[in-house]
Structures are given as structure tokens and as C-alpha cells.
Short mmCIF file of C-alpha atoms in Angstrom, two decimals:
data_model
loop_
_atom_site.label_atom_id
_atom_site.label_comp_id
_atom_site.label_asym_id
_atom_site.label_seq_id
_atom_site.Cartn_x
_atom_site.Cartn_y
_atom_site.Cartn_z
CA MET A 1 -75.68 118.98 53.58
CA GLY A 2 -73.09 119.99 51.04
CA ILE A 3 -70.58 122.84 51.25
CA PHE A 4 -68.40 123.60 48.23
CA ILE A 5 -65.82 126.23 47.37
CA ILE A 6 -65.37 127.42 43.80
CA SER A 7 -62.15 129.41 43.50
CA ASN A 8 -59.96 131.10 40.92
CA ARG A 9 -57.15 131.51 43.42
CA HIS A 10 -53.77 130.02 42.61
CA ILE A 11 -53.12 126.47 43.82
CA THR A 12 -50.29 125.61 46.17
CA THR A 13 -49.18 122.22 47.51
CA VAL A 14 -48.66 121.70 51.24
CA LYS A 15 -47.37 118.30 52.38
CA GLY A 16 -48.47 116.77 49.10
CA LYS A 17 -52.00 118.17 49.28
CA GLU A 18 -53.42 120.86 46.99
CA GLN A 19 -54.69 124.01 48.69
CA PHE A 20 -55.91 127.40 47.58
CA SER A 21 -53.22 130.05 47.97
CA ASN A 22 -53.48 132.69 50.69
CA ASP A 23 -50.99 134.96 48.88
CA SER A 24 -52.69 138.35 48.52
CA LYS A 25 -50.24 139.43 45.80
CA GLN A 26 -51.47 136.84 43.30
CA ASN A 27 -54.14 137.95 40.85
CA ALA A 28 -57.31 136.11 39.91
CA LEU A 29 -56.94 133.25 37.45
CA PRO A 30 -59.27 132.95 34.43
CA THR A 31 -59.88 129.33 35.46
CA PHE A 32 -61.37 127.82 38.59
CA ARG A 33 -61.24 124.70 40.76
CA VAL A 34 -63.89 123.10 42.96
CA ALA A 35 -63.37 121.91 46.54
CA GLU A 36 -65.61 119.97 48.93
CA CYS A 37 -65.65 121.12 52.56
CA LYS A 38 -65.98 119.25 55.82
CA VAL A 39 -66.92 120.96 59.09
CA SER A 40 -66.08 119.54 62.51
CA ALA A 41 -68.87 118.46 64.85
CA ASP A 42 -68.32 121.51 67.05
CA ASN A 43 -68.48 123.84 64.00
CA LYS A 44 -65.09 125.33 64.87
CA LYS A 45 -62.88 123.81 62.18
CA ILE A 46 -63.25 123.52 58.43
CA THR A 47 -61.15 121.51 55.99
CA TYR A 48 -61.51 120.94 52.28
CA ASP A 49 -60.35 118.69 49.46
CA ILE A 50 -59.83 120.12 46.00
CA ILE A 51 -61.61 117.87 43.52
CA LYS A 52 -59.70 116.61 40.49
CA ASP A 53 -59.98 118.95 37.54
CA ILE A 54 -61.99 118.11 34.42
CA GLU A 55 -61.09 120.20 31.38
CA ASP A 56 -64.29 119.42 29.48
CA PRO A 57 -67.02 118.25 31.88
CA ASP A 58 -69.54 115.75 30.57
CA TYR A 59 -72.83 116.05 32.46
CA ASN A 60 -74.13 112.86 30.88
CA LYS A 61 -71.84 111.14 33.41
CA ILE A 62 -73.95 112.58 36.24
CA TYR A 63 -77.04 110.83 34.91
CA ALA A 64 -75.01 107.64 34.57
CA ALA A 65 -73.71 107.95 38.15
CA LEU A 66 -77.22 108.49 39.51
CA ASN A 67 -78.19 105.23 37.84
CA ASP A 68 -75.09 103.34 39.04
CA LYS A 69 -73.63 103.14 35.54
CA THR A 70 -70.61 105.30 36.35
CA LYS A 71 -68.50 105.29 39.50
CA ILE A 72 -68.69 108.49 41.53
CA LYS A 73 -64.89 108.65 41.73
CA GLU A 74 -64.82 109.15 37.96
CA LEU A 75 -66.60 112.49 38.34
CA GLY A 76 -64.50 115.63 38.69
CA GLY A 77 -64.90 119.38 39.11
CA THR A 78 -68.43 120.64 38.50
CA GLU A 79 -69.51 117.11 37.52
CA TYR A 80 -69.05 115.94 41.10
CA MET A 81 -70.41 119.12 42.68
CA PHE A 82 -73.61 119.10 40.61
CA TYR A 83 -74.03 115.37 41.21
CA ASP A 84 -73.66 115.71 44.97
CA LEU A 85 -75.95 118.73 45.26
CA TYR A 86 -78.64 117.25 43.03
CA LYS A 87 -78.62 113.99 44.97
CA THR A 88 -78.76 115.82 48.30
CA MET A 89 -81.53 118.16 47.18
CA SER A 90 -83.56 115.30 45.71
CA ASN A 91 -83.24 112.82 48.58
CA ASP A 92 -83.14 115.06 51.62
CA THR A 93 -85.93 114.36 54.11
CA LYS A 94 -86.12 118.01 55.11
CA PRO A 95 -88.95 120.01 53.51
CA ASN A 96 -86.34 122.44 52.21
CA SER A 97 -82.83 121.75 50.97
CA ASP A 98 -82.02 124.93 49.08
CA VAL A 99 -78.59 126.10 47.91
CA LEU A 100 -77.07 129.48 48.78
CA PHE A 101 -74.46 130.69 46.30
CA PHE A 102 -72.42 133.30 48.15
CA ILE A 103 -70.02 135.87 46.64
CA HIS A 104 -67.78 137.64 49.16
CA GLY A 105 -66.45 141.19 48.91
CA PHE A 106 -62.96 142.68 48.91
CA ALA A 107 -60.34 142.58 51.68
CA THR A 108 -60.99 138.90 52.39
CA SER A 109 -58.01 136.55 52.63
CA HIS A 110 -58.39 132.82 52.06
CA GLU A 111 -58.07 132.23 55.80
CA ASP A 112 -60.89 134.76 56.27
CA GLU A 113 -62.97 132.87 53.73
CA LEU A 114 -62.84 129.65 55.73
CA GLN A 115 -63.98 131.43 58.90
CA HIS A 116 -66.62 133.20 56.85
CA ILE A 117 -68.01 129.87 55.63
CA LEU A 118 -68.34 128.68 59.22
CA LYS A 119 -70.27 131.83 60.12
CA LEU A 120 -72.56 131.53 57.10
CA LYS A 121 -73.24 127.92 58.06
CA GLU A 122 -74.16 128.99 61.59
CA LEU A 123 -76.49 131.77 60.45
CA TYR A 124 -78.09 130.37 57.31
CA ILE A 125 -77.85 126.56 57.49
CA ASP A 126 -77.98 125.67 61.18
CA SER A 127 -80.86 128.11 61.77
CA ASP A 128 -84.54 128.02 60.83
CA SER A 129 -83.72 128.55 57.19
CA PRO A 130 -84.47 126.74 53.93
CA ILE A 131 -80.73 126.66 53.17
CA GLU A 132 -79.07 123.26 53.49
CA ASN A 133 -76.23 123.63 50.99
CA LEU A 134 -73.63 126.33 50.35
CA ILE A 135 -71.50 127.17 47.33
CA TYR A 136 -68.90 129.77 48.27
CA LEU A 137 -67.20 131.71 45.49
CA SER A 138 -63.63 132.35 46.62
CA TRP A 139 -61.65 134.94 44.72
CA PRO A 140 -58.25 136.48 45.53
CA THR A 141 -58.44 139.59 47.68
CA SER A 142 -56.23 140.83 50.48
CA ASN A 143 -57.20 141.19 54.11
CA SER A 144 -55.92 144.79 53.96
CA TYR A 145 -58.98 146.97 53.43
CA ALA A 146 -57.28 150.27 52.66
CA LEU A 147 -54.37 149.22 50.44
CA THR A 148 -55.76 146.73 47.95
CA TYR A 149 -59.04 148.19 46.72
CA TRP A 150 -58.06 148.72 43.09
CA SER A 151 -56.28 145.38 42.80
CA ASP A 152 -59.34 143.67 44.24
CA LYS A 153 -61.59 145.57 41.84
CA GLU A 154 -59.55 144.35 38.86
CA ASP A 155 -59.74 140.80 40.20
CA SER A 156 -63.51 141.16 40.59
CA ILE A 157 -63.80 141.80 36.86
CA VAL A 158 -61.81 138.66 35.99
CA THR A 159 -63.80 136.70 38.58
CA GLY A 160 -67.08 137.92 37.10
CA GLN A 161 -66.03 136.57 33.72
CA THR A 162 -65.15 133.26 35.37
CA LEU A 163 -68.49 133.20 37.19
CA ALA A 164 -70.28 133.66 33.87
CA ARG A 165 -68.62 130.45 32.63
CA ILE A 166 -69.65 128.66 35.84
CA TYR A 167 -73.22 129.82 35.30
CA VAL A 168 -73.19 128.51 31.71
CA LYS A 169 -71.98 125.14 33.00
CA MET A 170 -74.87 125.08 35.47
CA ASN A 171 -77.22 125.94 32.64
CA LYS A 172 -75.87 123.02 30.61
CA PHE A 173 -76.26 120.73 33.62
CA PHE A 174 -79.91 121.77 33.92
CA TYR A 175 -80.47 121.14 30.22
CA THR A 176 -78.82 117.70 30.37
CA MET A 177 -80.74 116.52 33.43
CA PHE A 178 -84.17 118.05 32.93
CA LYS A 179 -84.50 118.37 29.16
CA LYS A 180 -82.43 115.55 27.74
CA TYR A 181 -83.03 112.93 30.45
CA GLU A 182 -86.32 114.34 31.78
CA GLN A 183 -85.31 113.88 35.41
CA ASP A 184 -87.68 114.97 38.15
CA ASN A 185 -87.18 118.50 39.37
CA CYS A 186 -86.09 118.33 43.01
CA LYS A 187 -88.32 121.36 43.71
CA GLN A 188 -85.57 123.03 45.74
CA LYS A 189 -84.11 126.44 44.92
CA ILE A 190 -80.76 128.05 44.29
CA HIS A 191 -80.34 131.53 45.78
CA ILE A 192 -77.58 134.11 45.27
CA MET A 193 -76.20 136.47 47.91
CA ALA A 194 -73.46 138.97 47.05
CA HIS A 195 -71.79 141.23 49.61
CA SER A 196 -69.90 144.48 49.03
CA MET A 197 -67.63 144.17 45.95
CA GLY A 198 -69.04 140.71 45.40
CA ASN A 199 -71.79 142.67 43.66
CA GLN A 200 -69.18 143.88 41.18
CA VAL A 201 -68.43 140.21 40.46
CA LEU A 202 -72.14 139.56 39.93
CA LYS A 203 -72.41 142.63 37.71
CA GLN A 204 -69.52 141.40 35.55
CA MET A 205 -71.13 137.97 35.32
CA MET A 206 -74.38 139.45 34.05
CA GLY A 207 -72.50 141.62 31.56
CA ASN A 208 -70.67 138.60 30.16
CA LEU A 209 -73.69 136.33 29.78
CA ASN A 210 -75.31 135.73 26.43
CA GLU A 211 -79.02 136.57 26.67
CA LYS A 212 -79.97 133.00 25.78
CA TYR A 213 -78.48 131.78 29.06
CA ILE A 214 -80.34 134.27 31.27
CA VAL A 215 -83.28 132.12 32.30
CA PRO A 216 -85.23 132.28 35.59
CA PHE A 217 -83.98 129.28 37.53
CA ILE A 218 -82.56 131.29 40.45
CA GLY A 219 -84.80 131.85 43.46
CA GLU A 220 -83.96 134.89 45.59
CA ILE A 221 -81.14 137.34 44.86
CA ILE A 222 -79.73 139.29 47.81
CA LEU A 223 -77.50 142.32 47.19
CA ALA A 224 -76.04 143.13 50.62
CA HIS A 225 -74.28 146.48 51.12
CA ALA A 226 -73.33 146.56 47.45
CA ASP A 227 -70.14 148.38 46.46
CA VAL A 228 -71.28 149.25 42.96
CA SER A 229 -72.59 152.54 41.61
CA SER A 230 -76.06 153.65 42.71
CA ASN A 231 -76.98 153.96 39.02
CA SER A 232 -76.37 150.24 38.42
CA PHE A 233 -80.07 149.68 37.69
CA GLU A 234 -80.24 152.37 34.99
CA ASN A 235 -79.96 152.33 31.21
CA GLU A 236 -79.86 148.58 30.63
CA GLN A 237 -76.75 148.07 32.74
CA PRO A 238 -75.96 144.43 33.60
CA LEU A 239 -77.79 144.34 36.96
CA THR A 240 -81.02 145.43 35.27
CA LYS A 241 -81.18 141.86 33.91
CA LEU A 242 -81.41 140.29 37.37
CA HIS A 243 -85.21 140.17 37.21
CA LYS A 244 -84.83 137.78 34.26
CA LEU A 245 -82.56 135.53 36.32
CA GLY A 246 -84.32 135.29 39.70
CA GLN A 247 -87.77 135.46 41.22
CA ARG A 248 -86.97 138.54 43.31
CA THR A 249 -84.05 140.85 44.05
CA HIS A 250 -83.63 142.53 47.44
CA ILE A 251 -81.14 145.39 47.82
CA TYR A 252 -80.05 145.89 51.45
CA ILE A 253 -78.80 149.42 52.13
CA HIS A 254 -77.41 151.28 55.15
CA LYS A 255 -77.34 155.08 54.96
CA SER A 256 -74.35 155.26 57.34
CA ASP A 257 -72.27 152.43 55.87
CA ASP A 258 -68.73 153.61 56.69
CA ALA A 259 -67.03 151.17 54.33
CA LEU A 260 -69.07 152.49 51.41
CA THR A 261 -68.43 156.06 52.54
CA ILE A 262 -64.71 155.33 52.17
CA SER A 263 -65.37 153.77 48.77
CA THR A 264 -67.33 156.86 47.67
CA THR A 265 -64.94 159.54 48.92
CA THR A 266 -61.54 157.96 48.26
CA LYS A 267 -61.98 155.29 45.58
CA ASN A 268 -64.90 155.69 43.20
CA PHE A 269 -66.18 159.24 43.73
CA SER A 270 -69.73 158.13 43.01
CA LYS A 271 -72.63 157.14 45.24
CA ARG A 272 -72.66 153.44 46.14
CA LEU A 273 -75.74 151.27 45.78
CA GLY A 274 -75.46 149.79 49.28
CA LYS A 275 -75.43 153.24 50.92
CA ALA A 276 -77.49 155.58 48.74
CA GLY A 277 -79.77 152.95 47.24
CA PRO A 278 -80.75 152.83 43.56
CA SER A 279 -80.88 156.21 41.87
CA ASN A 280 -84.03 155.27 39.95
CA VAL A 281 -86.40 153.76 42.52
CA LYS A 282 -89.48 154.44 40.38
CA GLU A 283 -88.02 152.55 37.42
CA LEU A 284 -87.03 149.33 39.17
CA SER A 285 -88.65 146.11 38.00
CA GLN A 286 -91.70 144.91 39.91
CA SER A 287 -89.61 142.12 41.45
CA THR A 288 -86.83 144.39 42.78
CA PHE A 289 -87.06 145.73 46.34
CA ILE A 290 -85.04 147.92 48.70
CA VAL A 291 -84.61 147.21 52.41
CA ASP A 292 -83.16 150.05 54.50
CA VAL A 293 -81.38 148.61 57.55
CA THR A 294 -79.92 151.89 58.83
CA GLY A 295 -81.60 151.52 62.22
CA VAL A 296 -80.95 147.85 62.99
CA LYS A 297 -79.04 146.69 66.06
CA TYR A 298 -75.74 144.83 65.76
CA ASP A 299 -76.28 142.34 68.54
CA LYS A 300 -74.22 139.56 66.92
CA ARG A 301 -71.06 141.65 66.76
CA LYS A 302 -69.08 140.04 69.60
CA ARG A 303 -69.97 136.54 68.48
CA THR A 304 -68.67 137.05 64.95
CA GLY A 305 -65.06 135.87 64.96
CA PHE A 306 -64.69 136.49 61.22
CA LEU A 307 -64.65 140.25 61.83
CA SER A 308 -61.46 141.78 63.19
CA GLY A 309 -59.45 144.98 63.04
CA LEU A 310 -60.82 147.58 60.65
CA LYS A 311 -63.70 145.30 59.63
CA ASP A 312 -64.91 145.32 63.23
CA ASN A 313 -65.01 149.12 63.20
CA LEU A 314 -66.99 149.09 59.95
CA ILE A 315 -69.64 146.88 61.51
CA ASP A 316 -72.61 148.41 59.68
CA HIS A 317 -71.17 147.01 56.43
CA TRP A 318 -71.69 143.45 57.68
CA GLY A 319 -75.31 143.48 58.85
CA TYR A 320 -76.11 140.18 57.14
CA MET A 321 -73.88 138.61 59.82
CA THR A 322 -73.94 141.04 62.74
CA SER A 323 -77.63 141.94 63.09
CA THR A 324 -80.31 139.44 64.15
CA GLN A 325 -82.93 141.72 62.58
CA GLN A 326 -81.25 141.72 59.18
CA VAL A 327 -80.42 138.01 59.29
CA ASN A 328 -84.06 137.18 60.10
CA ASP A 329 -85.26 139.46 57.32
CA ILE A 330 -83.02 137.72 54.79
CA ILE A 331 -84.13 134.28 55.99
CA ALA A 332 -87.77 135.32 55.58
CA ILE A 333 -87.04 136.25 51.98
CA LEU A 334 -85.19 132.98 51.36
CA LYS A 335 -88.29 131.19 52.66
CA GLY A 336 -90.31 132.96 49.99
CA GLU A 337 -92.42 135.10 52.32
CA ASP A 338 -94.40 137.93 50.75
CA GLU A 339 -92.16 140.99 50.86
CA ARG A 340 -95.08 143.08 52.12
CA ARG A 341 -95.69 140.80 55.10
CA VAL A 342 -92.20 140.14 56.40
CA LYS A 343 -92.12 140.75 60.16
CA ASN A 344 -90.78 144.11 61.40
CA ARG A 345 -90.85 145.76 58.00
CA MET A 346 -92.35 149.19 57.45
CA ARG A 347 -93.13 150.34 53.92
CA HIS A 348 -92.00 153.71 52.63
CA ASP A 349 -94.84 156.23 52.47
CA ILE A 350 -94.18 156.94 48.78
CA TYR A 351 -92.44 153.95 47.20
CA THR A 352 -94.18 150.59 47.45
CA ASN A 353 -90.94 148.71 46.70
CA TYR A 354 -89.00 150.37 49.54
CA PHE A 355 -89.03 148.98 53.10
CA TYR A 356 -87.46 149.82 56.46
CA LEU A 357 -86.89 147.41 59.28
CA SER A 358 -89.05 148.64 62.15
CA SER A 359 -86.21 150.03 64.25
CA ALA A 360 -85.48 152.59 61.52
CA ASN A 361 -88.02 155.12 62.74
CA ILE A 362 -86.97 158.08 60.64
CA VAL A 363 -88.18 157.87 57.05
CA ASP A 364 -85.84 159.88 54.84
CA LYS A 365 -87.22 160.94 51.49
CA ILE A 366 -85.18 159.87 48.49
#
């Protein structure tokens, strides 16, 4: 199992050790650092070590390290992360050793991020899931929901540009390993999940990618309670390219998402994708699906220590952590189950790409 943080937060030094800053007033950097995480045996504590920075990574060194021609300690940044993940995914005895690349939303401090990672591990790694590895994209937001929205939105744009560069590096790693050196494909998958304004980060990434780099080596793409416009899949906007990147895209929406109601009425003045759903359901690609979770139960609420204060009152915005039904639905998708046969789903009576979880008994027409 490997857990890594990629962050464009500022770096601070505490007792001689580098750490990511928890200062909410600092903006996103155009550069990033990589950290490797360790979780205690009781899953209650997480620590990390920031890996030495490499200005110009050389992925030929990964091939050399795999063949004992380069010492592992000579690898830095993405060199070490890609090496570790590839080795884990190739040698793991489990039938599945997939990677989940997670992008958090706004109003998330660095301290929140660490607790968030523990919760994601509990739900998507320690469970009956194909996920064995986690890459967590950490970007500077505040833990104040109401006061920092626009600052966080600006940082999401910078972070999306940074994420595009990370994606290009991953693309170059794939080329080096599988084209140049003809290494065996580990047959595991990399999935992406973006929550809330994390979808704005993903949108910016797609908008900053050259078309030649948009190739289908991502497995499932999960857009959870997305705080982007409901017209984000119209008129060749960046997210319309997701079907070229991944096998499938699932958009999870909640018609009563209070956080997105606030975003609509006080911040953006436009319908949000994670509440209203896509404005052009009929025109979505054949690999893009909607899952309406308006009626699910939030039975995991009291066991989710990451949520506190206002976040706890906006519980329907966090269904990927607080609802067993939604978590199980996402895991089924990560396993590659046929979207039409996922347990407890009910298909819309008009749109074949629109599903409800079974507890949502009222079918609203779009």
C-alpha cells in the first residue's frame, strides 16, 4: 500500500523537518512537492515525509532502480512516487491494487486534509474495494467555508494548471516505461475522484492539457457533488474531454445539496453540476452517467471525524463519506461493474444514462 500527497502549499520547517503549511492566507504555488505518508496501526494517526525535490525528473532512473542499477535513495519527487507505485502495483499479491487520485474541495485546511486521508483509507482502501494506493492532491484552502470561497476558487485555477503538469509527467513516465523500455503493464488502474471545488481543479487541468496528452489510461472518473456550472459538459468545455481520458465518468448529484445552494445563490449565481446535474443530459457521451443520491441515508455521519462545524450541517454535500449507499455505489463503479447492474440503482424512465439509488423513490423530470 502506498499513500502519497502532492501539494502546492507553501513549505515550512518545524524542528528541522519540512512540512506543508497550514496557513490559510497563503496562495497556491505554481510548483508542487511530493510526500510519502505513514499511517499508524490503529489508523488514528498519519505522518508524512516530504521527498527531496527534483527540478527535472528523469524517468529512465526508475527503470534503472527496478533493475538494481540505481539506488532508490537517488530518486526524488515524482521519480520516487512513480517507482514506488509501479512496484507495488506490479508485485502486489492482491487481485487488485488500483490507485485512487483524489482532489479535495474548498474550505479544507491542511490539518483537515490529513484527517480526510485517514477517512478515505478507511472507506476505499480498508474495505472491499480495488483501491490499494492513494494519491491525495493537497491545495491551499481555508477551513472557513463562508469567508474564503473566492480565494479558494482562484487557488483552484492555479492548482489545475499545476495538476496539468503533473499529468504530463505521468504521461512521460508511461511512455518511458511501456514504450521505450517495453515493461509489462501491471494491469492495475488509476482512478480519479474530485469533490466539490476539486472539480474546478480538474476542469482547469483539462483546459490546460494539450490534446496529444489526453489519452485513455485513466479508469473511472468520479465527480462528487461538483461545484462547477451545470453547463460544464456543453460546447466543448474542458470537462467534455473526460471521455477521452477515462473509461467512464460518473456524476453524483444531490438535489438538496445545501453547500451548492449557497454556492448558487451567494457566489456563482448559476446552477451547480452537483445539485442540478448536467444541463444537456441527452448530449452527454455514451460513457458519462448521472447518479442521483438525493434520497440516500447518511448513516456514517457520526463516525466521520473529518466533518465538523458547518461541514457537519451540510452533510448531504459529503455523501461519498457519510452514506453507506453512496460509498458502496462508488466502490461498485471502481470495481468496473456494469453501470446498469449496480445494486440498488433505478434507471430514469426517460434517460438511460441517469440513475437513482433505490431509496430515492420520487423521480423528478429534468
